[in-house]
Amino acid sequence: MGLIDELIKGPRTPEAVAAFFAGRSFPLVEGSSITFVWRGEAEGIRLRHWVYGLPSSQSLSRVEGTDVWHLTLGLPPASRVEYKFEVLRNGRGEWIEDPLNPNRARDPFGANSVAHGEGYAIPEWIRSDPDAPQGRMDEVFINSKSLGRRSFGLYLPARFRRTRRYPLLVVHDGHDYLRYAALGNVLDNLTARLEIPDMIVALTSSPNRLVEYANDERHATFLTDELVPYLERRFPIPPRPQSRCLLGASFGAVAALSTAWRRPGFYGRLMLQSGSFAFTDIGEGNRRGPLFDPVVAFINQFRARPLPVAERVFMSCGMYESLIYENRSIVPMLQSTGMDIRYVEARDGHNWENWRDRLREGLSWLFPGPLLMVYE
C-alpha cells in the first residue's frame, strides 16, 4: 500500500486532504516507485519528462471528490528525473514547475522540477566551501584568424604561481558549465582536497555552436593553432599532450572528439559527456534532422577508420537519454584503438546536473591530484 492510497481509500474530507499534505515532501518516493502529486482545479494534468523509452506525456488521475491528482511510476534507485506538469484549462495546456517540490534544475532555457530517487544525493563537493580558496576568473579577448574576435573565460587556481607548471583544461560551453554545473566550485573544492592538480581552465563559448561544434575545421584550428598556443605562451603550461584536455557535453563532446581527431596526438586527455555521436549503419539519412548531418558524416568516417586521437578518454552518459545507444556503441570502437577509456552511466537524462555530477570522477581520473599520485 502506497502513501497515496491513504487518501484514495480513506475519508476525503477537506481535513483529511490537509492532513495528508501536512509535513510531507513531494513527489512521494517509496523504494523503487515515485508518485507525482498535483493539487488544484483543472480539466487534466499531464506529467512531462525527459526519460527516453517512456511516454513523454502521461496523465495524472484525480482522487474522486478532491482536487488532488496523482501518478505513480517506477523509479530505480539513485535516479534523477527532471520534469514539469502540463495543466489543462479551457482546452489549453500550460507547462509549469511542480509547486509542491522545491528542487529545481536550471539550464539556458529556464528551470525544471527534479525528482530524486531513493539513494540519490546532491554531491556535497559542488557547493561553495568556505575552506577552499577560490580561483580567479577573468574574461579574455583573442583575435582569431579562423573565427574572428572571440572571448573566453580564464580560470587560474588560487595557488597560481609563475614558477609552477599547470595542465590546461579547455571547456566547450564553458560559461554554461559555470552557471549550471557549478564548475567553479568543483575546481576550487577538488584542488583544495588534492583530488586534482591545480589547473588552468579556458572556458570557451560559441555564438553558433550547432555549426562550429559539428566537426568544423575552423573550430579545430581556433583551439589547436590559436587558443592553446596563446595560453602556452603566457602561462606555465607544459607544451605536451598529457597537459592538454578538451571537455564538452552534447554537441560540445562532438567538438572535443572531432578536434582531437583532426589533430591526433595533440591532446592527451578528453572528457566527453553525453556526446551527440549520431551515426548511420545503412543509408545516408539520419533521424535527428539536418543539423546532425555533419556529425553523422564525421562519426561514420571515424567508425570506418578508428584512430587513437588521445591517450585517455573519459565518457559519461545518462541511461535516460536518447543518445545512450550511440554512446554505448562508440566505446568499444574507441577501445579498439588502444586508447585508455573509462565509460560511466548514470540514471539521469541529457542535462547539466547529470554532467555536473560526473565532473569529480572524470577530472580526477584524467588528472589525478597529489592525493592520488604526484602530477609530473
mmCIF file of C-alpha atoms in Angstrom, residues 89-306:
data_model
loop_
_atom_site.group_PDB
_atom_site.id
_atom_site.type_symbol
_atom_site.label_atom_id
_atom_site.label_comp_id
_atom_site.label_asym_id
_atom_site.label_seq_id
_atom_site.Cartn_x
_atom_site.Cartn_y
_atom_site.Cartn_z
ATOM 1 C CA ARG A 89 -7.624 24.510 -18.581
ATOM 2 C CA ASN A 90 -10.116 25.820 -21.140
ATOM 3 C CA GLY A 91 -8.777 23.381 -23.689
ATOM 4 C CA ARG A 92 -5.223 24.696 -23.434
ATOM 5 C CA GLY A 93 -2.148 23.309 -21.708
ATOM 6 C CA GLU A 94 0.368 25.273 -19.653
ATOM 7 C CA TRP A 95 3.689 23.761 -18.620
ATOM 8 C CA ILE A 96 4.628 24.630 -15.032
ATOM 9 C CA GLU A 97 7.144 23.565 -12.417
ATOM 10 C CA ASP A 98 5.852 21.416 -9.574
ATOM 11 C CA PRO A 99 4.620 23.832 -6.873
ATOM 12 C CA LEU A 100 4.943 21.113 -4.198
ATOM 13 C CA ASN A 101 8.582 20.339 -4.985
ATOM 14 C CA PRO A 102 11.301 22.900 -4.120
ATOM 15 C CA ASN A 103 14.029 21.071 -6.074
ATOM 16 C CA ARG A 104 14.900 22.890 -9.305
ATOM 17 C CA ALA A 105 17.464 22.424 -12.050
ATOM 18 C CA ARG A 106 18.306 25.361 -14.273
ATOM 19 C CA ASP A 107 19.602 25.478 -17.810
ATOM 20 C CA PRO A 108 19.766 28.055 -20.635
ATOM 21 C CA PHE A 109 16.061 27.511 -21.340
ATOM 22 C CA GLY A 110 14.723 28.034 -17.808
ATOM 23 C CA ALA A 111 14.127 25.583 -14.976
ATOM 24 C CA ASN A 112 12.645 22.146 -14.357
ATOM 25 C CA SER A 113 11.466 20.384 -11.250
ATOM 26 C CA VAL A 114 13.666 17.495 -10.150
ATOM 27 C CA ALA A 115 12.689 14.157 -8.619
ATOM 28 C CA HIS A 116 15.382 12.317 -6.680
ATOM 29 C CA GLY A 117 15.112 8.554 -6.423
ATOM 30 C CA GLU A 118 15.982 6.708 -3.250
ATOM 31 C CA GLY A 119 19.739 6.751 -2.764
ATOM 32 C CA TYR A 120 20.454 9.812 -4.897
ATOM 33 C CA ALA A 121 22.156 12.689 -3.093
ATOM 34 C CA ILE A 122 23.265 16.043 -4.429
ATOM 35 C CA PRO A 123 27.084 15.871 -4.284
ATOM 36 C CA GLU A 124 28.467 17.892 -1.402
ATOM 37 C CA TRP A 125 31.576 18.756 -3.404
ATOM 38 C CA ILE A 126 29.579 21.005 -5.769
ATOM 39 C CA ARG A 127 28.723 23.504 -3.032
ATOM 40 C CA SER A 128 30.820 26.545 -2.207
ATOM 41 C CA ASP A 129 33.247 25.594 0.565
ATOM 42 C CA PRO A 130 34.462 28.485 2.719
ATOM 43 C CA ASP A 131 37.626 26.484 3.479
ATOM 44 C CA ALA A 132 38.506 26.059 -0.212
ATOM 45 C CA PRO A 133 40.459 29.005 -1.662
ATOM 46 C CA GLN A 134 38.727 30.408 -4.721
ATOM 47 C CA GLY A 135 40.390 30.572 -8.094
ATOM 48 C CA ARG A 136 40.476 33.791 -10.081
ATOM 49 C CA MET A 137 38.122 34.301 -13.038
ATOM 50 C CA ASP A 138 38.778 36.699 -15.911
ATOM 51 C CA GLU A 139 37.347 37.267 -19.383
ATOM 52 C CA VAL A 140 39.947 37.427 -22.153
ATOM 53 C CA PHE A 141 39.570 38.516 -25.775
ATOM 54 C CA ILE A 142 41.523 36.996 -28.622
ATOM 55 C CA ASN A 143 41.604 37.848 -32.326
ATOM 56 C CA SER A 144 41.190 34.607 -34.231
ATOM 57 C CA LYS A 145 42.024 34.296 -37.923
ATOM 58 C CA SER A 146 39.606 31.387 -38.224
ATOM 59 C CA LEU A 147 36.624 32.654 -36.186
ATOM 60 C CA GLY A 148 37.135 36.402 -35.725
ATOM 61 C CA ARG A 149 37.275 38.188 -32.390
ATOM 62 C CA ARG A 150 36.297 35.858 -29.560
ATOM 63 C CA SER A 151 36.286 35.951 -25.805
ATOM 64 C CA PHE A 152 36.855 33.132 -23.342
ATOM 65 C CA GLY A 153 36.751 32.769 -19.611
ATOM 66 C CA LEU A 154 40.065 32.145 -17.869
ATOM 67 C CA TYR A 155 40.275 30.347 -14.523
ATOM 68 C CA LEU A 156 43.540 30.492 -12.599
ATOM 69 C CA PRO A 157 43.824 28.376 -9.441
ATOM 70 C CA ALA A 158 44.027 30.110 -6.086
ATOM 71 C CA ARG A 159 47.612 28.935 -5.550
ATOM 72 C CA PHE A 160 48.771 30.038 -9.007
ATOM 73 C CA ARG A 161 52.495 30.767 -9.236
ATOM 74 C CA ARG A 162 54.538 31.574 -12.321
ATOM 75 C CA THR A 163 57.235 29.219 -11.063
ATOM 76 C CA ARG A 164 54.977 26.152 -11.214
ATOM 77 C CA ARG A 165 53.584 24.152 -14.140
ATOM 78 C CA TYR A 166 49.891 23.500 -14.766
ATOM 79 C CA PRO A 167 47.780 21.317 -17.044
ATOM 80 C CA LEU A 168 45.290 23.048 -19.327
ATOM 81 C CA LEU A 169 41.585 22.207 -19.475
ATOM 82 C CA VAL A 170 39.619 23.683 -22.389
ATOM 83 C CA VAL A 171 35.865 23.576 -21.774
ATOM 84 C CA HIS A 172 33.266 23.836 -24.540
ATOM 85 C CA ASP A 173 30.199 25.810 -23.419
ATOM 86 C CA GLY A 174 32.399 26.784 -20.508
ATOM 87 C CA HIS A 175 30.254 29.639 -19.250
ATOM 88 C CA ASP A 176 27.263 27.285 -19.087
ATOM 89 C CA TYR A 177 29.380 24.801 -17.122
ATOM 90 C CA LEU A 178 29.975 27.636 -14.647
ATOM 91 C CA ARG A 179 26.306 28.655 -14.432
ATOM 92 C CA TYR A 180 24.574 25.295 -14.486
ATOM 93 C CA ALA A 181 27.172 22.696 -13.462
ATOM 94 C CA ALA A 182 28.949 24.575 -10.639
ATOM 95 C CA LEU A 183 32.302 24.143 -12.393
ATOM 96 C CA GLY A 184 33.948 26.961 -10.436
ATOM 97 C CA ASN A 185 33.050 25.376 -7.090
ATOM 98 C CA VAL A 186 34.082 21.941 -8.352
ATOM 99 C CA LEU A 187 37.535 23.160 -9.407
ATOM 100 C CA ASP A 188 38.068 25.038 -6.141
ATOM 101 C CA ASN A 189 36.945 22.113 -3.988
ATOM 102 C CA LEU A 190 38.757 19.318 -5.805
ATOM 103 C CA THR A 191 42.049 21.206 -5.923
ATOM 104 C CA ALA A 192 41.755 22.161 -2.240
ATOM 105 C CA ARG A 193 41.200 18.474 -1.416
ATOM 106 C CA LEU A 194 44.170 17.496 -3.606
ATOM 107 C CA GLU A 195 41.943 15.248 -5.741
ATOM 108 C CA ILE A 196 43.053 17.040 -8.913
ATOM 109 C CA PRO A 197 46.110 19.217 -9.508
ATOM 110 C CA ASP A 198 45.843 22.973 -9.742
ATOM 111 C CA MET A 199 44.990 23.634 -13.377
ATOM 112 C CA ILE A 200 44.422 26.475 -15.792
ATOM 113 C CA VAL A 201 40.988 26.390 -17.416
ATOM 114 C CA ALA A 202 39.828 28.085 -20.621
ATOM 115 C CA LEU A 203 36.043 28.458 -20.803
ATOM 116 C CA THR A 204 35.057 28.786 -24.444
ATOM 117 C CA SER A 205 31.653 29.534 -25.960
ATOM 118 C CA SER A 206 30.308 29.780 -29.486
ATOM 119 C CA PRO A 207 27.619 32.051 -30.954
ATOM 120 C CA ASN A 208 26.837 29.295 -33.480
ATOM 121 C CA ARG A 209 27.649 26.107 -31.588
ATOM 122 C CA LEU A 210 25.485 23.725 -33.628
ATOM 123 C CA VAL A 211 27.618 24.582 -36.664
ATOM 124 C CA GLU A 212 31.030 25.201 -35.130
ATOM 125 C CA TYR A 213 30.842 22.181 -32.824
ATOM 126 C CA ALA A 214 29.801 19.775 -35.595
ATOM 127 C CA ASN A 215 33.289 18.834 -36.829
ATOM 128 C CA ASP A 216 34.078 22.316 -38.144
ATOM 129 C CA GLU A 217 37.684 22.723 -39.298
ATOM 130 C CA ARG A 218 37.610 26.386 -38.235
ATOM 131 C CA HIS A 219 36.844 25.392 -34.649
ATOM 132 C CA ALA A 220 39.658 22.836 -34.546
ATOM 133 C CA THR A 221 42.044 25.435 -35.966
ATOM 134 C CA PHE A 222 40.961 28.031 -33.407
ATOM 135 C CA LEU A 223 41.577 25.708 -30.460
ATOM 136 C CA THR A 224 44.729 23.976 -31.647
ATOM 137 C CA ASP A 225 46.555 26.650 -33.618
ATOM 138 C CA GLU A 226 45.404 29.783 -31.808
ATOM 139 C CA LEU A 227 43.894 29.399 -28.323
ATOM 140 C CA VAL A 228 46.163 26.695 -26.886
ATOM 141 C CA PRO A 229 49.412 28.255 -28.221
ATOM 142 C CA TYR A 230 48.226 31.653 -26.933
ATOM 143 C CA LEU A 231 47.798 30.232 -23.427
ATOM 144 C CA GLU A 232 51.005 28.193 -23.508
ATOM 145 C CA ARG A 233 52.977 31.327 -24.404
ATOM 146 C CA ARG A 234 51.528 33.290 -21.495
ATOM 147 C CA PHE A 235 51.283 30.713 -18.728
ATOM 148 C CA PRO A 236 53.473 27.898 -17.392
ATOM 149 C CA ILE A 237 51.660 25.116 -19.249
ATOM 150 C CA PRO A 238 53.935 22.304 -20.458
ATOM 151 C CA PRO A 239 53.565 22.080 -24.267
ATOM 152 C CA ARG A 240 52.822 18.366 -24.359
ATOM 153 C CA PRO A 241 49.705 16.243 -24.949
ATOM 154 C CA GLN A 242 49.490 14.993 -21.363
ATOM 155 C CA SER A 243 48.927 18.571 -20.198
ATOM 156 C CA ARG A 244 46.053 19.295 -22.603
ATOM 157 C CA CYS A 245 42.435 18.226 -22.113
ATOM 158 C CA LEU A 246 39.238 19.023 -24.015
ATOM 159 C CA LEU A 247 35.885 18.815 -22.202
ATOM 160 C CA GLY A 248 32.429 19.059 -23.728
ATOM 161 C CA ALA A 249 28.843 17.848 -23.407
ATOM 162 C CA SER A 250 26.319 17.046 -26.135
ATOM 163 C CA PHE A 251 27.489 18.897 -29.282
ATOM 164 C CA GLY A 252 30.435 20.094 -27.183
ATOM 165 C CA ALA A 253 31.547 16.468 -26.861
ATOM 166 C CA VAL A 254 31.410 16.155 -30.650
ATOM 167 C CA ALA A 255 33.561 19.288 -30.898
ATOM 168 C CA ALA A 256 36.100 17.858 -28.446
ATOM 169 C CA LEU A 257 36.337 14.489 -30.193
ATOM 170 C CA SER A 258 36.409 15.913 -33.717
ATOM 171 C CA THR A 259 39.074 18.483 -32.801
ATOM 172 C CA ALA A 260 41.272 15.721 -31.379
ATOM 173 C CA TRP A 261 40.550 13.620 -34.484
ATOM 174 C CA ARG A 262 41.661 16.451 -36.762
ATOM 175 C CA ARG A 263 44.847 16.899 -34.666
ATOM 176 C CA PRO A 264 45.647 13.361 -33.426
ATOM 177 C CA GLY A 265 48.205 13.292 -30.629
ATOM 178 C CA PHE A 266 47.973 16.989 -29.773
ATOM 179 C CA TYR A 267 45.509 16.454 -26.909
ATOM 180 C CA GLY A 268 46.335 13.765 -24.405
ATOM 181 C CA ARG A 269 43.057 13.876 -22.476
ATOM 182 C CA LEU A 270 39.383 14.077 -23.493
ATOM 183 C CA MET A 271 36.245 14.264 -21.349
ATOM 184 C CA LEU A 272 33.116 13.552 -23.391
ATOM 185 C CA GLN A 273 29.711 13.888 -21.705
ATOM 186 C CA SER A 274 26.502 12.700 -23.380
ATOM 187 C CA GLY A 275 28.076 13.073 -26.781
ATOM 188 C CA SER A 276 25.723 13.644 -29.717
ATOM 189 C CA PHE A 277 27.548 10.882 -31.583
ATOM 190 C CA ALA A 278 24.874 10.190 -34.208
ATOM 191 C CA PHE A 279 25.739 7.732 -36.972
ATOM 192 C CA THR A 280 24.056 5.518 -39.547
ATOM 193 C CA ASP A 281 24.613 1.844 -40.312
ATOM 194 C CA ILE A 282 22.529 1.851 -43.501
ATOM 195 C CA GLY A 283 21.865 4.749 -45.849
ATOM 196 C CA GLU A 284 22.859 8.363 -45.584
ATOM 197 C CA GLY A 285 19.875 9.873 -43.777
ATOM 198 C CA ASN A 286 19.575 10.307 -40.027
ATOM 199 C CA ARG A 287 16.534 10.502 -37.786
ATOM 200 C CA ARG A 288 17.749 13.543 -35.873
ATOM 201 C CA GLY A 289 17.470 16.080 -38.662
ATOM 202 C CA PRO A 290 19.790 18.081 -40.934
ATOM 203 C CA LEU A 291 21.702 19.754 -38.094
ATOM 204 C CA PHE A 292 23.182 16.331 -37.370
ATOM 205 C CA ASP A 293 24.280 15.640 -40.957
ATOM 206 C CA PRO A 294 27.901 16.795 -40.445
ATOM 207 C CA VAL A 295 28.034 14.883 -37.148
ATOM 208 C CA VAL A 296 26.813 11.706 -38.834
ATOM 209 C CA ALA A 297 29.372 12.125 -41.613
ATOM 210 C CA PHE A 298 32.155 12.557 -39.045
ATOM 211 C CA ILE A 299 31.157 9.641 -36.814
ATOM 212 C CA ASN A 300 30.626 7.358 -39.807
ATOM 213 C CA GLN A 301 34.111 8.221 -41.034
ATOM 214 C CA PHE A 302 35.608 7.707 -37.570
ATOM 215 C CA ARG A 303 33.871 4.338 -37.181
ATOM 216 C CA ALA A 304 35.120 3.210 -40.572
ATOM 217 C CA ARG A 305 38.725 4.010 -39.647
ATOM 218 C CA PRO A 306 39.215 4.434 -35.889
#
